[in-house]
């Protein structure tokens, strides 16, 4: 059974009123990195996932979840 990583990143980012570029700048990555994570193209490293969660004030478990 293949599993994938789902995320609620866009929802959390938009709730904070942030653009992809603003979130990217806050955690030190490119806007494209945020975009590809939001769209499920790229699975973030643990460090990036933790930085995203901290920047958005969300638990990492709320932002990222396994999808079967």
Coordinates of N, CA, C and O in Angstrom, one line a residue:
X1 N 0.8 -1.2 0.0 CA 0.0 0.0 0.0 C 0.9 1.2 0.0 O 1.7 1.4 0.9
X2 N 0.7 2.0 -1.0 CA 1.6 3.2 -1.2 C 1.0 4.4 -0.3 O -0.3 4.6 -0.3
X3 N 1.8 5.1 0.3 CA 1.4 6.2 1.1 C 2.0 7.5 0.6 O 3.1 7.4 0.0
X4 N 1.3 8.6 0.7 CA 1.9 9.9 0.3 C 1.7 10.8 1.4 O 0.9 10.6 2.4
X5 N 2.4 12.0 1.3 CA 2.2 13.0 2.4 C 1.3 14.1 1.9 O 1.5 14.7 0.9
X6 N 0.2 14.2 2.6 CA -0.7 15.3 2.3 C -0.4 16.5 3.2 O 0.3 16.4 4.1
X7 N -0.9 17.6 2.8 CA -0.7 18.8 3.6 C -1.8 19.8 3.6 O -2.6 19.8 2.6
X8 N -1.9 20.6 4.6 CA -2.9 21.7 4.7 C -2.1 23.1 4.7 O -2.6 24.0 5.3
X9 N -1.0 23.1 4.0 CA -0.1 24.2 4.0 C -0.8 25.5 3.4 O -0.8 26.6 4.0
X10 N -1.4 25.3 2.3 CA -2.1 26.5 1.6 C -3.2 27.1 2.5 O -3.3 28.3 2.7
X11 N -4.0 26.2 3.1 CA -5.1 26.6 4.0 C -4.5 27.4 5.2 O -5.0 28.5 5.5
X12 N -3.5 26.9 5.8 CA -2.9 27.6 7.0 C -2.2 28.9 6.6 O -2.3 29.9 7.3
X13 N -1.5 28.9 5.4 CA -0.9 30.1 4.9 C -1.9 31.2 4.6 O -1.7 32.3 5.0
X14 N -2.9 30.8 3.9 CA -4.0 31.8 3.6 C -4.7 32.3 4.8 O -5.1 33.5 4.9
X15 N -4.9 31.5 5.8 CA -5.6 31.9 7.0 C -4.7 32.9 7.8 O -5.3 33.8 8.5
X16 N -3.4 32.9 7.6 CA -2.5 33.9 8.2 C -2.3 35.1 7.3 O -1.6 36.1 7.7
X17 N -2.9 35.1 6.1 CA -2.8 36.2 5.2 C -1.5 36.4 4.5 O -1.1 37.5 4.2
X18 N -0.8 35.3 4.4 CA 0.6 35.3 3.8 C 0.6 34.9 2.4 O -0.2 34.0 2.0
X19 N 1.4 35.5 1.6 CA 1.7 34.9 0.2 C 2.7 33.8 0.3 O 3.4 33.7 1.3
X20 N 2.8 33.1 -0.8 CA 3.9 32.1 -0.8 C 5.3 32.7 -0.6 O 6.1 32.2 0.1
X21 N 5.5 33.9 -1.2 CA 6.8 34.6 -1.2 C 7.0 35.0 0.3 O 8.2 34.9 0.7
X22 N 6.0 35.5 1.0 CA 6.2 35.9 2.4 C 6.6 34.8 3.3 O 7.5 34.9 4.1
X23 N 5.9 33.7 3.1 CA 6.2 32.5 3.9 C 7.6 31.9 3.6 O 8.3 31.6 4.5
X24 N 7.9 31.9 2.3 CA 9.2 31.4 1.9 C 10.3 32.3 2.5 O 11.3 31.8 3.1
X25 N 10.2 33.6 2.5 CA 11.2 34.5 3.0 C 11.3 34.3 4.6 O 12.4 34.4 5.1
X26 N 10.2 34.0 5.2 CA 10.2 33.8 6.7 C 11.0 32.6 7.1 O 11.5 32.6 8.2
X27 N 11.0 31.6 6.2 CA 11.7 30.4 6.6 C 13.0 30.2 5.8 O 13.7 29.1 6.0
X28 N 13.4 31.1 4.9 CA 14.6 31.0 4.2 C 14.7 30.0 3.0 O 15.7 29.4 2.8
X29 N 13.5 29.9 2.3 CA 13.5 29.0 1.1 C 12.9 29.9 0.0 O 12.5 31.0 0.2
X30 N 12.9 29.3 -1.2 CA 12.3 30.0 -2.4 C 10.8 29.9 -2.4 O 10.2 29.0 -1.8
X31 N 10.2 30.8 -3.1 CA 8.7 30.7 -3.3 C 8.3 29.4 -4.0 O 7.3 28.8 -3.7
X32 N 9.2 29.0 -4.9 CA 8.9 27.8 -5.6 C 8.9 26.6 -4.7 O 8.1 25.6 -4.9
X33 N 9.7 26.6 -3.7 CA 9.7 25.5 -2.7 C 8.4 25.4 -2.0 O 7.8 24.3 -1.9
X34 N 7.9 26.5 -1.5 CA 6.6 26.6 -0.9 C 5.5 26.1 -1.8 O 4.7 25.3 -1.5
X35 N 5.6 26.6 -3.1 CA 4.6 26.2 -4.1 C 4.6 24.7 -4.3 O 3.5 24.0 -4.3
X36 N 5.7 24.1 -4.5 CA 5.8 22.6 -4.8 C 5.4 21.8 -3.6 O 4.8 20.7 -3.7
X37 N 5.7 22.3 -2.3 CA 5.2 21.6 -1.2 C 3.7 21.6 -1.1 O 3.0 20.6 -0.9
X38 N 3.1 22.8 -1.3 CA 1.7 23.0 -1.2 C 1.0 22.1 -2.2 O -0.1 21.6 -2.0
X39 N 1.6 21.9 -3.4 CA 0.9 21.1 -4.5 C 1.3 19.7 -4.4 O 0.9 18.9 -5.3
X40 N 2.0 19.2 -3.4 CA 2.3 17.8 -3.2 C 3.4 17.3 -4.2 O 3.5 16.1 -4.3
X41 N 4.1 18.2 -4.9 CA 5.1 17.8 -5.8 C 6.4 17.4 -5.1 O 7.2 16.5 -5.5
X42 N 6.7 18.1 -4.0 CA 7.9 18.0 -3.2 C 7.5 17.7 -1.8 O 6.7 18.3 -1.2
X43 N 8.2 16.7 -1.2 CA 8.0 16.3 0.2 C 9.1 17.1 1.0 O 10.3 16.8 0.7
X44 N 8.7 17.9 1.9 CA 9.8 18.7 2.6 C 10.6 17.9 3.5 O 10.1 16.9 4.1
X45 N 11.8 18.4 3.8 CA 12.6 17.7 4.8 C 12.0 18.0 6.2 O 11.1 18.9 6.3
X46 N 12.4 17.3 7.1 CA 11.9 17.5 8.5 C 12.2 18.9 8.9 O 11.3 19.6 9.5
X47 N 13.3 19.4 8.6 CA 13.7 20.8 9.0 C 12.7 21.8 8.4 O 12.2 22.7 9.1
X48 N 12.5 21.7 7.1 CA 11.6 22.6 6.4 C 10.2 22.5 7.0 O 9.5 23.5 7.2
X49 N 9.7 21.2 7.2 CA 8.4 21.0 7.7 C 8.2 21.7 9.1 O 7.2 22.3 9.4
X50 N 9.2 21.6 9.9 CA 9.2 22.2 11.3 C 9.2 23.7 11.2 O 8.5 24.4 11.9
X51 N 10.0 24.2 10.2 CA 10.1 25.7 10.1 C 8.7 26.2 9.5 O 8.3 27.3 10.0
X52 N 8.1 25.5 8.6 CA 6.8 25.9 8.1 C 5.8 25.9 9.2 O 5.0 26.9 9.4
X53 N 5.8 24.9 10.0 CA 4.8 24.8 11.1 C 5.0 25.9 12.1 O 4.1 26.6 12.6
X54 N 6.3 26.2 12.5 CA 6.6 27.3 13.4 C 6.2 28.6 12.8 O 5.6 29.5 13.5
X55 N 6.5 28.9 11.6 CA 6.1 30.2 11.0 C 4.6 30.4 10.9 O 4.2 31.5 11.0
X56 N 3.9 29.3 10.8 CA 2.4 29.4 10.7 C 1.7 29.2 12.0 O 0.5 29.3 12.1
X57 N 2.5 28.9 13.1 CA 1.9 28.8 14.4 C 1.0 27.5 14.5 O 0.0 27.6 15.2
X58 N 1.4 26.5 13.7 CA 0.6 25.3 13.7 C 1.4 24.1 14.1 O 2.6 24.1 13.8
X59 N 0.8 23.1 14.7 CA 1.6 21.8 15.0 C 1.9 21.2 13.6 O 1.1 21.2 12.7
X60 N 3.1 20.6 13.5 CA 3.5 20.0 12.3 C 2.5 18.9 11.9 O 2.2 18.6 10.7
X61 N 1.9 18.2 12.9 CA 0.9 17.1 12.6 C -0.4 17.6 12.0 O -1.1 16.9 11.4
X62 N -0.7 18.9 12.2 CA -1.9 19.5 11.6 C -1.6 19.8 10.1 O -2.4 19.7 9.3
X63 N -0.3 20.3 9.9 CA 0.0 20.7 8.5 C 0.2 19.5 7.6 O -0.1 19.5 6.4
X64 N 0.8 18.4 8.1 CA 1.2 17.3 7.3 C 0.6 16.0 7.8 O 0.6 15.8 9.0
X65 N 0.2 15.1 6.9 CA -0.5 13.9 7.3 C -0.3 12.8 6.2 O 0.0 13.2 5.0
X66 N -0.4 11.6 6.6 CA -0.2 10.5 5.6 C -1.5 10.2 4.9 O -2.6 10.3 5.5
X67 N -1.4 10.0 3.6 CA -2.6 9.7 2.7 C -2.4 8.3 2.1 O -1.3 8.1 1.6
X68 N -3.3 7.5 2.2 CA -3.2 6.1 1.6 C -3.8 6.1 0.2 O -4.7 6.8 -0.1

